[in-house]
Amino acid sequence: QVSNRQPSIAHLGPLPPLARGMSDALEMVPTCIGLVGVGTIGSAVVRGLCRVGGLKLKTKFVISPRNAEKAAALAAEFPDLIRIAGSNQAVVDATDCVIISVLPKQAEEVIGALKFRPEQQVLSLIATCPLQRIRELVAPAEQCAVGVPLPAVAIRQGATLVMPSLPWAQAIFELLGSCVAVDDEAVFKRMQCMTALMGDFYKRQLTAQQWLESHDVPNVQAAAWVGAIFSTMAADSAKAGPDTLHKLVEEQTPGGVNEMVWKGQDEDGAYQGLCLGLDQAHVRFMIGKTDPDLAPAAKRS
């Protein structure tokens, strides 16, 4: 599912430094990357990689001319690293690695019209298009991967799911934040469902902000506090191990306010509704369309 949210960069301060051990990733990233489909997610990936440029990444970029406004903005921001090609095929012809980031409904038409080379690397960001179908469309290119990045890759604070675990594909996203690679497509599809929680995450924050405002908290302070406190809480689970989340829930003081709130939500069916929503998201990722009978409200009725 391609987000239509434009990455927000200015308010987040300086970019994070590269972690130790990233020198290997720098060496594995292809030196010439093409982008077919200059939408929000594709732009975010290229923007994030360009912002690594000052840290010895030697990659140059060729991007497609469609979505002219976004393409022009990228080229203007990084004139020494990005050039706009005359067509999608010109992007493919000029690059060693091609990132494909078109809408799912455009995938067959756009990719099917392109001619790839056997040695090319292809990275699809099309969430609902199976890896096997991508391989068929880009043949004779053999090195293919699917990535599911979120918009914060633009500021190198992203989290990306990749399949399969090809070193060059992992390297691209390791430079842009966290990367989790899997080789089993069934596992990949289940994990992909977590990306569908982005809107729910922001809606929960918005609800909290609106609750504060309804009780006479000024909107500036309400928004700042909600954003900050959610970020602080998420920091404790950012590098989660198998038991981390269970322990964080258990740590809430027995009989305290935090325990009261989560138990109240649990008794009200909020977490059951979350699981039902994830079931519905999984079906959509699998078949490419929504089944309204699987909506949480429908399942409960």
Short mmCIF file of C-alpha atoms in Angstrom, two decimals:
data_model
loop_
_atom_site.label_atom_id
_atom_site.label_comp_id
_atom_site.label_asym_id
_atom_site.label_seq_id
_atom_site.Cartn_x
_atom_site.Cartn_y
_atom_site.Cartn_z
CA GLN A 1 0.00 0.00 0.00
CA VAL A 2 1.60 3.22 -1.13
CA SER A 3 1.29 6.06 1.35
CA ASN A 4 0.17 9.44 0.05
CA ARG A 5 1.83 11.20 2.95
CA GLN A 6 4.70 13.49 2.03
CA PRO A 7 7.67 12.82 4.31
CA SER A 8 8.18 15.57 6.85
CA ILE A 9 11.85 16.46 7.23
CA ALA A 10 12.41 19.95 8.57
CA HIS A 11 11.19 19.47 12.13
CA LEU A 12 13.26 16.39 12.87
CA GLY A 13 16.63 18.10 13.12
CA PRO A 14 19.94 16.70 11.82
CA LEU A 15 20.09 13.32 10.18
CA PRO A 16 21.42 10.43 12.29
CA PRO A 17 25.03 9.41 11.76
CA LEU A 18 25.74 6.13 10.06
CA ALA A 19 26.07 3.25 12.49
CA ARG A 20 29.32 1.37 12.86
CA GLY A 21 29.66 -1.38 10.30
CA MET A 22 27.86 0.61 7.60
CA SER A 23 30.99 0.73 5.48
CA ASP A 24 30.06 -2.69 4.08
CA ALA A 25 26.60 -1.41 3.16
CA LEU A 26 28.15 1.60 1.42
CA GLU A 27 30.23 -0.73 -0.73
CA MET A 28 27.27 -2.96 -1.65
CA VAL A 29 24.88 -0.24 -2.80
CA PRO A 30 24.77 -0.10 -6.62
CA THR A 31 26.66 2.85 -8.09
CA CYS A 32 23.93 3.80 -10.58
CA ILE A 33 20.30 3.47 -9.52
CA GLY A 34 17.24 4.20 -11.62
CA LEU A 35 13.79 5.08 -10.33
CA VAL A 36 10.68 4.29 -12.36
CA GLY A 37 7.73 5.92 -10.63
CA VAL A 38 8.57 9.14 -8.79
CA GLY A 39 5.82 9.00 -6.19
CA THR A 40 5.98 9.55 -2.44
CA ILE A 41 7.74 6.30 -1.52
CA GLY A 42 10.14 6.18 -4.47
CA SER A 43 11.08 9.82 -3.89
CA ALA A 44 11.63 9.13 -0.20
CA VAL A 45 14.07 6.29 -0.93
CA VAL A 46 16.10 8.34 -3.41
CA ARG A 47 16.06 11.43 -1.17
CA GLY A 48 17.32 9.38 1.78
CA LEU A 49 20.14 7.83 -0.27
CA CYS A 50 21.13 11.22 -1.64
CA ARG A 51 21.36 12.51 1.91
CA VAL A 52 23.90 9.77 2.58
CA GLY A 53 25.96 11.20 -0.28
CA GLY A 54 28.12 13.34 1.96
CA LEU A 55 29.03 10.19 3.87
CA LYS A 56 30.92 8.62 0.97
CA LEU A 57 28.06 6.97 -0.90
CA LYS A 58 29.12 7.09 -4.56
CA THR A 59 25.73 6.38 -6.14
CA LYS A 60 24.17 8.50 -8.90
CA PHE A 61 20.49 8.39 -9.85
CA VAL A 62 18.44 8.49 -13.03
CA ILE A 63 14.72 9.06 -12.53
CA SER A 64 11.68 8.84 -14.77
CA PRO A 65 9.99 12.00 -16.09
CA ARG A 66 6.42 11.11 -15.09
CA ASN A 67 5.16 12.95 -12.03
CA ALA A 68 7.11 15.91 -13.32
CA GLU A 69 6.69 18.04 -10.20
CA LYS A 70 8.24 15.48 -7.83
CA ALA A 71 10.98 14.61 -10.34
CA ALA A 72 11.91 18.27 -10.77
CA ALA A 73 11.96 18.80 -7.00
CA LEU A 74 14.36 15.89 -6.49
CA ALA A 75 16.66 16.99 -9.30
CA ALA A 76 16.70 20.56 -7.99
CA GLU A 77 17.52 19.39 -4.47
CA PHE A 78 20.38 17.12 -5.59
CA PRO A 79 21.55 18.46 -8.99
CA ASP A 80 24.92 16.69 -8.80
CA LEU A 81 23.41 13.29 -8.05
CA ILE A 82 20.14 13.11 -10.01
CA ARG A 83 19.19 13.52 -13.63
CA ILE A 84 15.76 13.11 -15.21
CA ALA A 85 15.60 10.69 -18.13
CA GLY A 86 13.42 11.15 -21.19
CA SER A 87 11.40 7.96 -20.60
CA ASN A 88 11.03 4.94 -18.35
CA GLN A 89 13.02 2.84 -20.82
CA ALA A 90 15.82 5.41 -20.76
CA VAL A 91 16.00 4.93 -16.99
CA VAL A 92 16.38 1.18 -17.41
CA ASP A 93 18.96 1.55 -20.18
CA ALA A 94 21.14 3.91 -18.14
CA THR A 95 21.30 2.09 -14.81
CA ASP A 96 22.55 -1.09 -13.15
CA CYS A 97 19.82 -1.23 -10.52
CA VAL A 98 16.21 -0.21 -11.14
CA ILE A 99 13.78 0.66 -8.36
CA ILE A 100 10.17 0.31 -9.50
CA SER A 101 7.67 2.35 -7.49
CA VAL A 102 4.48 2.65 -9.50
CA LEU A 103 0.92 2.16 -8.29
CA PRO A 104 -0.21 -1.49 -8.19
CA LYS A 105 -2.82 -0.89 -10.91
CA GLN A 106 -0.06 0.45 -13.19
CA ALA A 107 2.45 -2.33 -12.58
CA GLU A 108 1.59 -4.71 -15.41
CA GLU A 109 1.37 -1.99 -18.05
CA VAL A 110 4.44 -0.01 -16.99
CA ILE A 111 6.82 -2.88 -16.24
CA GLY A 112 5.60 -5.00 -19.15
CA ALA A 113 6.60 -2.26 -21.60
CA LEU A 114 10.23 -2.20 -20.40
CA LYS A 115 13.20 -4.25 -21.59
CA PHE A 116 15.69 -5.28 -18.90
CA ARG A 117 19.18 -6.77 -19.11
CA PRO A 118 20.14 -10.14 -17.55
CA GLU A 119 22.68 -8.58 -15.17
CA GLN A 120 20.40 -5.85 -13.85
CA GLN A 121 19.17 -5.68 -10.28
CA VAL A 122 15.48 -4.89 -9.83
CA LEU A 123 13.90 -3.69 -6.60
CA SER A 124 10.11 -3.46 -6.55
CA LEU A 125 8.35 -1.23 -4.03
CA ILE A 126 4.91 -2.35 -5.22
CA ALA A 127 3.40 -3.77 -2.07
CA THR A 128 0.71 -5.99 -3.58
CA CYS A 129 2.59 -7.39 -6.58
CA PRO A 130 4.09 -10.85 -5.81
CA LEU A 131 7.82 -11.36 -6.24
CA GLN A 132 7.27 -14.15 -8.77
CA ARG A 133 5.20 -11.84 -10.97
CA ILE A 134 7.90 -9.17 -10.78
CA ARG A 135 10.45 -11.77 -11.89
CA GLU A 136 8.29 -12.69 -14.86
CA LEU A 137 7.80 -9.06 -15.88
CA VAL A 138 11.48 -8.07 -15.67
CA ALA A 139 12.97 -11.22 -17.28
CA PRO A 140 15.73 -11.77 -18.30
CA ALA A 141 16.88 -9.80 -15.20
CA GLU A 142 17.41 -12.38 -12.45
CA GLN A 143 18.32 -10.43 -9.31
CA CYS A 144 14.92 -9.28 -8.03
CA ALA A 145 13.74 -8.20 -4.60
CA VAL A 146 10.64 -6.63 -3.09
CA GLY A 147 10.94 -3.89 -0.47
CA VAL A 148 8.30 -2.29 1.76
CA PRO A 149 9.77 1.00 3.06
CA LEU A 150 7.90 3.67 5.00
CA PRO A 151 8.23 7.42 4.31
CA ALA A 152 10.80 8.07 7.07
CA VAL A 153 13.47 6.51 4.84
CA ALA A 154 13.72 10.05 3.43
CA ILE A 155 15.39 11.10 6.68
CA ARG A 156 17.20 7.78 7.19
CA GLN A 157 14.95 6.80 10.09
CA GLY A 158 12.87 4.28 8.17
CA ALA A 159 11.96 0.65 8.73
CA THR A 160 11.90 -1.57 5.67
CA LEU A 161 10.92 -5.18 5.03
CA VAL A 162 12.81 -6.90 2.19
CA MET A 163 12.44 -10.25 0.40
CA PRO A 164 14.58 -12.16 -0.39
CA SER A 165 17.70 -11.38 1.62
CA LEU A 166 19.87 -10.14 -1.25
CA PRO A 167 22.90 -8.20 0.07
CA TRP A 168 22.58 -5.25 -2.33
CA ALA A 169 18.87 -4.77 -1.52
CA GLN A 170 19.51 -4.98 2.21
CA ALA A 171 22.38 -2.52 1.89
CA ILE A 172 20.13 0.12 0.31
CA PHE A 173 17.73 0.07 3.24
CA GLU A 174 20.32 -0.41 5.97
CA LEU A 175 21.57 3.04 5.02
CA LEU A 176 18.04 4.41 5.43
CA GLY A 177 17.29 3.10 8.94
CA SER A 178 16.35 -0.44 9.92
CA CYS A 179 16.01 -3.35 7.52
CA VAL A 180 14.50 -6.78 8.19
CA ALA A 181 15.01 -9.36 5.45
CA VAL A 182 13.07 -12.62 5.06
CA ASP A 183 13.11 -15.37 2.46
CA ASP A 184 9.70 -16.97 3.04
CA GLU A 185 6.90 -15.22 1.13
CA ALA A 186 4.19 -16.32 3.57
CA VAL A 187 6.17 -14.79 6.43
CA PHE A 188 6.79 -11.67 4.34
CA LYS A 189 3.07 -11.18 3.69
CA ARG A 190 2.22 -11.49 7.38
CA MET A 191 4.96 -9.03 8.37
CA GLN A 192 3.88 -6.65 5.65
CA CYS A 193 0.58 -6.20 7.49
CA MET A 194 2.39 -4.18 10.16
CA THR A 195 2.81 -1.37 7.62
CA ALA A 196 -0.98 -1.02 7.57
CA LEU A 197 -0.83 0.23 11.17
CA MET A 198 0.67 3.58 10.18
CA GLY A 199 -2.69 5.31 9.76
CA ASP A 200 -3.97 3.72 12.98
CA PHE A 201 -0.89 5.00 14.81
CA TYR A 202 -1.48 8.57 13.65
CA LYS A 203 -5.24 8.34 14.26
CA ARG A 204 -4.57 7.28 17.85
CA GLN A 205 -2.27 10.27 18.30
CA LEU A 206 -4.80 12.60 16.70
CA THR A 207 -7.53 11.28 19.01
CA ALA A 208 -5.32 11.96 22.03
CA GLN A 209 -4.56 15.47 20.75
CA GLN A 210 -8.24 16.18 20.19
CA TRP A 211 -9.09 14.89 23.68
CA LEU A 212 -6.60 17.35 25.18
CA GLU A 213 -7.96 20.20 23.09
CA SER A 214 -11.53 19.36 24.13
CA HIS A 215 -10.39 19.91 27.71
CA ASP A 216 -8.93 23.38 27.05
CA VAL A 217 -5.32 22.45 26.29
CA PRO A 218 -4.03 24.81 23.54
CA ASN A 219 -3.56 23.01 20.23
CA VAL A 220 0.15 23.84 19.93
CA GLN A 221 1.00 22.31 23.29
CA ALA A 222 -1.39 19.40 22.74
CA ALA A 223 0.18 18.43 19.43
CA ALA A 224 3.75 18.86 20.69
CA TRP A 225 3.13 16.76 23.80
CA VAL A 226 1.32 13.93 22.03
CA GLY A 227 4.00 13.69 19.33
CA ALA A 228 6.81 13.75 21.88
CA ILE A 229 5.34 11.23 24.29
CA PHE A 230 4.48 8.69 21.58
CA SER A 231 8.03 9.01 20.27
CA THR A 232 9.44 8.47 23.75
CA MET A 233 7.33 5.38 24.35
CA ALA A 234 8.22 3.92 20.94
CA ALA A 235 11.94 4.38 21.67
CA ASP A 236 11.78 1.64 24.30
CA SER A 237 10.65 -0.92 21.72
CA ALA A 238 12.58 0.27 18.66
CA LYS A 239 15.14 -2.57 18.97
CA ALA A 240 12.71 -5.17 20.27
CA GLY A 241 13.71 -8.75 20.94
CA PRO A 242 11.25 -11.67 21.19
CA ASP A 243 10.28 -10.83 24.79
CA THR A 244 10.63 -7.04 24.78
CA LEU A 245 7.00 -6.07 24.20
CA HIS A 246 5.65 -8.65 26.64
CA LYS A 247 8.00 -7.32 29.33
CA LEU A 248 7.08 -3.69 28.62
CA VAL A 249 3.40 -4.50 29.16
CA GLU A 250 4.20 -6.43 32.33
CA GLU A 251 6.25 -3.51 33.66
CA GLN A 252 3.17 -1.32 34.00
CA THR A 253 2.50 -0.81 37.70
CA PRO A 254 -0.16 -3.27 38.97
CA GLY A 255 -3.24 -1.28 39.78
CA GLY A 256 -1.71 1.85 38.22
CA VAL A 257 -3.13 4.16 35.59
CA ASN A 258 -1.22 2.62 32.67
CA GLU A 259 -2.44 -0.87 33.51
CA MET A 260 -5.97 0.47 34.00
CA VAL A 261 -6.03 2.00 30.52
CA TRP A 262 -4.70 -1.00 28.61
CA LYS A 263 -6.92 -3.43 30.49
CA GLY A 264 -9.91 -1.21 29.83
CA GLN A 265 -9.08 -1.16 26.13
CA ASP A 266 -8.68 -4.94 26.20
CA GLU A 267 -12.05 -5.47 27.89
CA ASP A 268 -13.67 -3.12 25.37
CA GLY A 269 -12.39 -5.27 22.48
CA ALA A 270 -9.88 -2.74 21.12
CA TYR A 271 -7.08 -5.27 20.66
CA GLN A 272 -9.40 -7.89 19.22
CA GLY A 273 -10.47 -5.24 16.71
CA LEU A 274 -6.81 -4.60 15.91
CA CYS A 275 -6.22 -8.28 15.15
CA LEU A 276 -9.33 -8.40 12.96
CA GLY A 277 -8.10 -5.32 11.09
CA LEU A 278 -4.75 -7.03 10.50
CA ASP A 279 -6.58 -10.12 9.17
CA GLN A 280 -8.39 -7.89 6.69
CA ALA A 281 -5.13 -6.20 5.68
CA HIS A 282 -3.50 -9.59 5.10
CA VAL A 283 -6.28 -10.65 2.72
CA ARG A 284 -5.91 -7.40 0.80
CA PHE A 285 -2.15 -7.86 0.48
CA MET A 286 -2.74 -11.42 -0.73
CA ILE A 287 -5.50 -10.83 -3.30
CA GLY A 288 -5.17 -7.09 -4.01
CA LYS A 289 -8.67 -6.08 -2.95
CA THR A 290 -10.69 -5.47 0.21
CA ASP A 291 -13.22 -7.96 1.57
CA PRO A 292 -15.79 -5.85 3.49
CA ASP A 293 -17.07 -8.94 5.30
CA LEU A 294 -13.72 -9.10 7.13
CA ALA A 295 -13.97 -5.60 8.60
CA PRO A 296 -13.82 -5.66 12.44
CA ALA A 297 -17.33 -4.19 12.77
CA ALA A 298 -18.72 -6.79 10.37
CA LYS A 299 -16.99 -9.65 12.15
CA ARG A 300 -18.40 -8.56 15.51
CA SER A 301 -21.99 -8.16 14.31
#
